[in-house]
mmCIF file of C-alpha atoms in Angstrom:
data_model
loop_
_atom_site.group_PDB
_atom_site.id
_atom_site.type_symbol
_atom_site.label_atom_id
_atom_site.label_comp_id
_atom_site.label_asym_id
_atom_site.label_seq_id
_atom_site.Cartn_x
_atom_site.Cartn_y
_atom_site.Cartn_z
ATOM 1 C CA MET A 25 -9.398 19.058 0.416
ATOM 2 C CA ASN A 26 -9.936 18.875 4.169
ATOM 3 C CA LYS A 27 -7.842 16.452 6.189
ATOM 4 C CA VAL A 28 -9.656 13.331 7.375
ATOM 5 C CA ASP A 29 -9.021 11.227 10.454
ATOM 6 C CA LEU A 30 -7.197 8.255 8.920
ATOM 7 C CA TYR A 31 -8.561 5.680 11.331
ATOM 8 C CA LYS A 32 -12.182 6.846 11.073
ATOM 9 C CA TYR A 33 -11.839 7.042 7.298
ATOM 10 C CA LEU A 34 -10.728 3.412 7.063
ATOM 11 C CA SER A 35 -13.054 2.024 9.700
ATOM 12 C CA ALA A 36 -16.027 3.410 7.735
ATOM 13 C CA ASN A 37 -15.051 1.349 4.671
ATOM 14 C CA THR A 38 -15.547 -2.415 4.775
ATOM 15 C CA TYR A 39 -13.380 -3.074 1.732
ATOM 16 C CA PRO A 40 -10.828 -0.501 0.524
ATOM 17 C CA GLY A 41 -8.779 -3.428 -0.840
ATOM 18 C CA ARG A 42 -5.048 -2.757 -0.725
ATOM 19 C CA GLY A 43 -3.824 0.632 0.433
ATOM 20 C CA ILE A 44 -0.733 2.815 0.775
ATOM 21 C CA ALA A 45 -0.589 5.574 3.399
ATOM 22 C CA ILE A 46 2.383 7.934 3.662
ATOM 23 C CA GLY A 47 2.549 10.726 6.239
ATOM 24 C CA ARG A 48 4.918 13.005 8.075
ATOM 25 C CA THR A 49 4.772 13.202 11.849
ATOM 26 C CA PRO A 50 3.605 16.453 13.498
ATOM 27 C CA CYS A 51 7.170 17.136 14.663
ATOM 28 C CA GLY A 52 8.288 16.940 11.037
ATOM 29 C CA ARG A 53 11.189 14.600 11.786
ATOM 30 C CA LYS A 54 9.821 11.262 10.585
ATOM 31 C CA ILE A 55 7.966 9.688 7.684
ATOM 32 C CA ARG A 56 5.470 6.941 8.454
ATOM 33 C CA ILE A 57 4.416 4.432 5.820
ATOM 34 C CA GLY A 58 1.554 1.962 5.989
ATOM 35 C CA TYR A 59 0.714 -0.729 3.443
ATOM 36 C CA PHE A 60 -2.230 -3.080 3.977
ATOM 37 C CA ILE A 61 -3.900 -5.895 2.095
ATOM 38 C CA MET A 62 -7.439 -7.184 2.490
ATOM 39 C CA GLY A 63 -9.159 -10.200 1.008
ATOM 40 C CA ARG A 64 -12.574 -11.744 0.470
ATOM 41 C CA SER A 65 -11.598 -15.088 -1.071
ATOM 42 C CA GLU A 66 -9.813 -17.954 0.655
ATOM 43 C CA ASN A 67 -6.878 -17.546 -1.729
ATOM 44 C CA SER A 68 -6.511 -13.839 -0.961
ATOM 45 C CA ARG A 69 -6.715 -14.435 2.770
ATOM 46 C CA ASN A 70 -4.110 -17.200 2.645
ATOM 47 C CA ARG A 71 -1.206 -14.755 2.876
ATOM 48 C CA ILE A 72 1.197 -13.241 5.342
ATOM 49 C CA PHE A 73 3.790 -10.462 5.218
ATOM 50 C CA VAL A 74 7.429 -11.396 5.804
ATOM 51 C CA GLU A 75 10.405 -9.021 6.002
ATOM 52 C CA GLU A 76 13.005 -9.509 3.282
ATOM 53 C CA GLY A 77 16.176 -7.469 3.660
ATOM 54 C CA GLU A 78 15.177 -3.797 3.715
ATOM 55 C CA GLY A 79 11.866 -4.690 2.107
ATOM 56 C CA LEU A 80 8.849 -6.954 2.347
ATOM 57 C CA ARG A 81 7.335 -9.923 0.568
ATOM 58 C CA THR A 82 4.093 -11.838 0.694
ATOM 59 C CA GLU A 83 4.002 -15.581 1.062
ATOM 60 C CA ALA A 84 1.350 -18.260 1.430
ATOM 61 C CA PHE A 85 0.291 -18.967 4.998
ATOM 62 C CA ASP A 86 -0.659 -22.520 3.995
ATOM 63 C CA ALA A 87 1.162 -23.473 0.787
ATOM 64 C CA SER A 88 -1.119 -26.494 0.264
ATOM 65 C CA LYS A 89 -4.121 -24.171 -0.162
ATOM 66 C CA MET A 90 -2.514 -21.728 -2.588
ATOM 67 C CA LYS A 91 -4.411 -21.764 -5.889
ATOM 68 C CA ASP A 92 -3.095 -18.948 -8.096
ATOM 69 C CA PRO A 93 -0.076 -17.013 -6.821
ATOM 70 C CA SER A 94 0.239 -14.715 -9.855
ATOM 71 C CA LEU A 95 -1.464 -11.635 -8.377
ATOM 72 C CA ILE A 96 -1.000 -12.205 -4.659
ATOM 73 C CA ILE A 97 2.644 -13.257 -4.198
ATOM 74 C CA TYR A 98 5.026 -10.351 -4.760
ATOM 75 C CA ALA A 99 7.406 -7.919 -3.052
ATOM 76 C CA PRO A 100 5.305 -4.940 -1.906
ATOM 77 C CA VAL A 101 8.285 -2.990 -0.538
ATOM 78 C CA ARG A 102 11.836 -2.529 -1.847
ATOM 79 C CA VAL A 103 14.464 0.103 -1.068
ATOM 80 C CA LEU A 104 16.854 1.616 -3.616
ATOM 81 C CA ASN A 105 19.526 4.096 -2.506
ATOM 82 C CA GLY A 106 17.333 5.548 0.247
ATOM 83 C CA THR A 107 14.149 5.590 -1.826
ATOM 84 C CA THR A 108 11.349 3.364 -0.530
ATOM 85 C CA ILE A 109 9.124 1.777 -3.176
ATOM 86 C CA VAL A 110 5.682 0.519 -2.101
ATOM 87 C CA THR A 111 3.142 -1.109 -4.423
ATOM 88 C CA ASN A 112 0.320 -3.624 -4.496
ATOM 89 C CA GLY A 113 1.927 -5.964 -7.033
ATOM 90 C CA ASN A 114 4.976 -7.048 -8.978
ATOM 91 C CA GLN A 115 5.302 -3.547 -10.426
ATOM 92 C CA THR A 116 7.551 -2.975 -7.392
ATOM 93 C CA ASP A 117 10.242 -4.825 -9.318
ATOM 94 C CA THR A 118 9.550 -2.864 -12.508
ATOM 95 C CA ILE A 119 9.954 0.442 -10.653
ATOM 96 C CA TYR A 120 13.096 -0.761 -8.877
ATOM 97 C CA ASP A 121 14.724 -1.917 -12.125
ATOM 98 C CA PHE A 122 13.858 1.253 -14.040
ATOM 99 C CA MET A 123 15.083 3.542 -11.257
ATOM 100 C CA ALA A 124 18.270 1.510 -10.842
ATOM 101 C CA ASP A 125 18.840 2.163 -14.565
ATOM 102 C CA GLY A 126 18.427 5.923 -14.082
ATOM 103 C CA LYS A 127 14.866 6.077 -15.367
ATOM 104 C CA SER A 128 11.828 7.425 -13.549
ATOM 105 C CA PHE A 129 8.903 6.143 -11.517
ATOM 106 C CA GLU A 130 6.617 7.331 -14.322
ATOM 107 C CA ASP A 131 8.714 5.654 -17.032
ATOM 108 C CA ALA A 132 8.369 2.340 -15.228
ATOM 109 C CA LEU A 133 4.611 2.514 -14.788
ATOM 110 C CA ARG A 134 3.961 3.522 -18.388
ATOM 111 C CA THR A 135 5.009 -0.038 -19.232
ATOM 112 C CA ARG A 136 2.370 -1.533 -16.902
ATOM 113 C CA THR A 137 -1.404 -1.684 -16.688
ATOM 114 C CA PHE A 138 -4.100 -2.736 -14.201
ATOM 115 C CA GLU A 139 -4.473 -6.331 -13.029
ATOM 116 C CA PRO A 140 -6.071 -8.843 -15.452
ATOM 117 C CA ASP A 141 -8.802 -9.906 -13.030
ATOM 118 C CA GLY A 142 -12.006 -8.856 -14.785
ATOM 119 C CA PRO A 143 -14.650 -7.793 -14.075
ATOM 120 C CA ASN A 144 -12.908 -5.923 -11.205
ATOM 121 C CA TRP A 145 -9.777 -4.919 -13.168
ATOM 122 C CA THR A 146 -8.054 -4.160 -9.877
ATOM 123 C CA PRO A 147 -5.942 -0.990 -10.092
ATOM 124 C CA ARG A 148 -2.212 -1.099 -9.556
ATOM 125 C CA ILE A 149 -1.300 1.452 -6.890
ATOM 126 C CA SER A 150 2.297 2.505 -6.290
ATOM 127 C CA ALA A 151 4.304 5.051 -4.337
ATOM 128 C CA VAL A 152 7.909 6.112 -3.895
ATOM 129 C CA VAL A 153 9.258 8.067 -0.920
ATOM 130 C CA THR A 154 12.567 9.934 -0.842
ATOM 131 C CA GLY A 155 13.024 12.070 2.255
ATOM 132 C CA ALA A 156 9.800 14.034 2.680
ATOM 133 C CA LYS A 157 8.925 13.821 -1.029
ATOM 134 C CA ALA A 158 6.241 11.316 -2.021
ATOM 135 C CA SER A 159 4.891 10.308 -5.415
ATOM 136 C CA PHE A 160 1.817 8.146 -5.965
ATOM 137 C CA SER A 161 0.316 6.441 -8.985
ATOM 138 C CA ILE A 162 -2.784 4.483 -9.886
ATOM 139 C CA LEU A 163 -3.247 2.469 -13.077
ATOM 140 C CA LYS A 164 -6.891 1.590 -13.626
ATOM 141 C CA SER A 165 -9.488 0.743 -16.216
ATOM 142 C CA ALA A 166 -10.834 3.924 -17.786
ATOM 143 C CA ASP A 167 -14.158 2.423 -18.812
ATOM 144 C CA GLY A 168 -14.723 -0.720 -16.775
ATOM 145 C CA SER A 169 -13.187 -2.993 -19.403
ATOM 146 C CA ASP A 170 -9.749 -4.325 -20.289
ATOM 147 C CA ALA A 171 -9.505 -2.086 -23.379
ATOM 148 C CA ASN A 172 -8.337 1.236 -21.975
ATOM 149 C CA VAL A 173 -5.892 1.991 -19.165
ATOM 150 C CA GLN A 174 -5.854 5.301 -17.293
ATOM 151 C CA ARG A 175 -2.537 6.210 -15.675
ATOM 152 C CA GLN A 176 -2.575 8.890 -13.001
ATOM 153 C CA PHE A 177 0.413 10.333 -11.141
ATOM 154 C CA PHE A 178 0.452 12.558 -8.054
ATOM 155 C CA ASP A 179 3.620 14.261 -6.801
ATOM 156 C CA TYR A 180 4.063 15.925 -3.413
ATOM 157 C CA ASP A 181 7.433 17.683 -3.296
ATOM 158 C CA GLU A 182 7.413 17.838 0.496
ATOM 159 C CA LEU A 183 4.743 16.446 2.757
ATOM 160 C CA PRO A 184 3.975 19.072 5.421
ATOM 161 C CA ALA A 185 4.468 18.137 9.064
ATOM 162 C CA GLY A 186 1.326 16.471 10.428
ATOM 163 C CA GLU A 187 -0.067 15.562 7.028
ATOM 164 C CA GLY A 188 -0.326 12.393 4.956
ATOM 165 C CA ARG A 189 -1.919 10.929 1.846
ATOM 166 C CA ILE A 190 -3.600 7.572 1.313
ATOM 167 C CA ILE A 191 -4.554 5.764 -1.872
ATOM 168 C CA HIS A 192 -6.295 2.384 -2.099
ATOM 169 C CA THR A 193 -7.473 0.085 -4.852
ATOM 170 C CA TYR A 194 -11.240 0.196 -4.288
ATOM 171 C CA GLU A 195 -13.746 2.862 -3.341
ATOM 172 C CA THR A 196 -15.651 0.282 -1.274
ATOM 173 C CA ASP A 197 -17.076 -3.226 -1.540
ATOM 174 C CA GLY A 198 -19.204 -4.171 -4.529
ATOM 175 C CA ASN A 199 -19.674 -6.574 -7.433
ATOM 176 C CA PRO A 200 -17.778 -5.671 -9.507
ATOM 177 C CA ILE A 201 -15.730 -3.663 -7.030
ATOM 178 C CA PRO A 202 -15.485 0.041 -7.949
ATOM 179 C CA SER A 203 -11.964 1.417 -8.398
ATOM 180 C CA PHE A 204 -10.587 4.243 -6.278
ATOM 181 C CA SER A 205 -11.191 7.644 -7.838
ATOM 182 C CA GLY A 206 -9.669 11.087 -7.395
ATOM 183 C CA GLU A 207 -6.537 12.350 -5.703
ATOM 184 C CA PRO A 208 -4.934 10.453 -2.783
ATOM 185 C CA VAL A 209 -6.938 11.373 0.303
ATOM 186 C CA ARG A 210 -5.359 13.921 2.630
ATOM 187 C CA TYR A 211 -5.268 12.871 6.281
ATOM 188 C CA GLU A 212 -4.054 14.231 9.578
ATOM 189 C CA VAL A 213 -1.105 12.375 11.073
ATOM 190 C CA ALA A 214 -1.840 11.738 14.727
ATOM 191 C CA LYS A 215 0.626 12.714 17.427
ATOM 192 C CA GLU A 216 1.285 9.223 18.759
ATOM 193 C CA PRO A 217 4.135 6.734 19.211
ATOM 194 C CA PHE A 218 5.046 4.633 16.191
ATOM 195 C CA GLU A 219 3.788 1.507 17.965
ATOM 196 C CA ASP A 220 0.340 3.074 18.318
ATOM 197 C CA PHE A 221 0.291 4.021 14.634
ATOM 198 C CA GLY A 222 0.506 0.353 13.677
ATOM 199 C CA LYS A 223 -1.989 -0.831 16.279
ATOM 200 C CA ASN A 224 -4.528 1.879 15.440
ATOM 201 C CA LEU A 225 -4.222 1.333 11.692
ATOM 202 C CA TRP A 226 -4.664 -2.431 12.091
ATOM 203 C CA GLU A 227 -7.665 -1.907 14.349
ATOM 204 C CA ALA A 228 -9.258 0.481 11.827
ATOM 205 C CA LEU A 229 -9.259 -2.142 9.061
ATOM 206 C CA ASN A 230 -12.392 -4.270 8.774
ATOM 207 C CA HIS A 231 -11.744 -7.307 10.963
ATOM 208 C CA ASP A 232 -13.437 -9.767 8.601
ATOM 209 C CA ASN A 233 -11.481 -8.671 5.537
ATOM 210 C CA ARG A 234 -8.076 -7.531 6.801
ATOM 211 C CA VAL A 235 -5.153 -9.821 5.968
ATOM 212 C CA SER A 236 -1.828 -8.080 6.658
ATOM 213 C CA LEU A 237 -0.356 -4.689 7.501
ATOM 214 C CA PHE A 238 3.176 -3.299 7.184
ATOM 215 C CA VAL A 239 4.176 -0.060 8.912
ATOM 216 C CA ARG A 240 7.500 1.721 8.810
ATOM 217 C CA SER A 241 9.000 4.823 10.395
ATOM 218 C CA ILE A 242 11.934 6.607 8.711
ATOM 219 C CA ASP A 243 13.861 9.291 10.606
ATOM 220 C CA LEU A 244 14.591 12.082 8.123
ATOM 221 C CA GLU A 245 17.698 13.218 10.027
ATOM 222 C CA THR A 246 19.377 9.963 11.017
ATOM 223 C CA GLY A 247 17.854 7.498 8.542
ATOM 224 C CA GLU A 248 16.849 5.201 11.398
ATOM 225 C CA VAL A 249 14.154 2.748 10.307
ATOM 226 C CA LYS A 250 11.579 0.945 12.426
ATOM 227 C CA THR A 251 9.238 -1.666 11.004
ATOM 228 C CA GLU A 252 6.259 -3.625 12.309
ATOM 229 C CA ILE A 253 4.121 -6.306 10.661
ATOM 230 C CA PHE A 254 0.607 -7.454 11.539
ATOM 231 C CA ASN A 255 -0.815 -10.697 10.117
ATOM 232 C CA ARG A 256 -4.263 -12.195 10.673
ATOM 233 C CA ASN A 257 -2.638 -15.603 10.179
ATOM 234 C CA VAL A 258 0.237 -16.358 12.517
ATOM 235 C CA LYS A 259 2.493 -19.385 12.120
ATOM 236 C CA GLU A 260 2.991 -21.385 15.294
ATOM 237 C CA ASN A 261 6.784 -21.119 15.180
ATOM 238 C CA ALA A 262 6.716 -17.354 14.474
#
């Protein structure tokens, strides 16, 4: 699989849905994580990212307009003993609880399935990062119905310097929306400051459909963490 340009890859897709990108800088010293959400409906777009401890949560931008919070309000990012957990739903908590109990990422996700939002049956995408090791998963409908779940896991023992992987919920826009297929896409990590990583990733997302973006840098030697958040909706007192 050839490496793609991450920003060109995303800018060519009007609706990849929610996505997780994990890469290692060309110098090899840092891991960079990106998690984004997009939305077509008013309810999906009525969200913002807010830092919560070492992690992240979503919340309603305008609580009076929130219709159904069940699939859109959750903690996308949590940290457990140096392992960063990133997902597109409340399976973050399932993974955290299982791993805290000494069980595995895979054990946790074998208890979960895709989202109950037919006819799209949105996949649940998840990743865990420990040092330079990254594991991804996607739980999706195997046949376009709610009857059969397909669970796929992808482990990368050590991401090479200058390389990353991205997985997202949808192949592209549609009705129903087609689920992502295949292995997480291999991309080239640009040689750029962390601040530019966030700006360039945000700019690459379709401007009509993007909602929020979280980016994080983790120094593999010192453990230093840097985080930035981008929201299409900004509260006046923020």
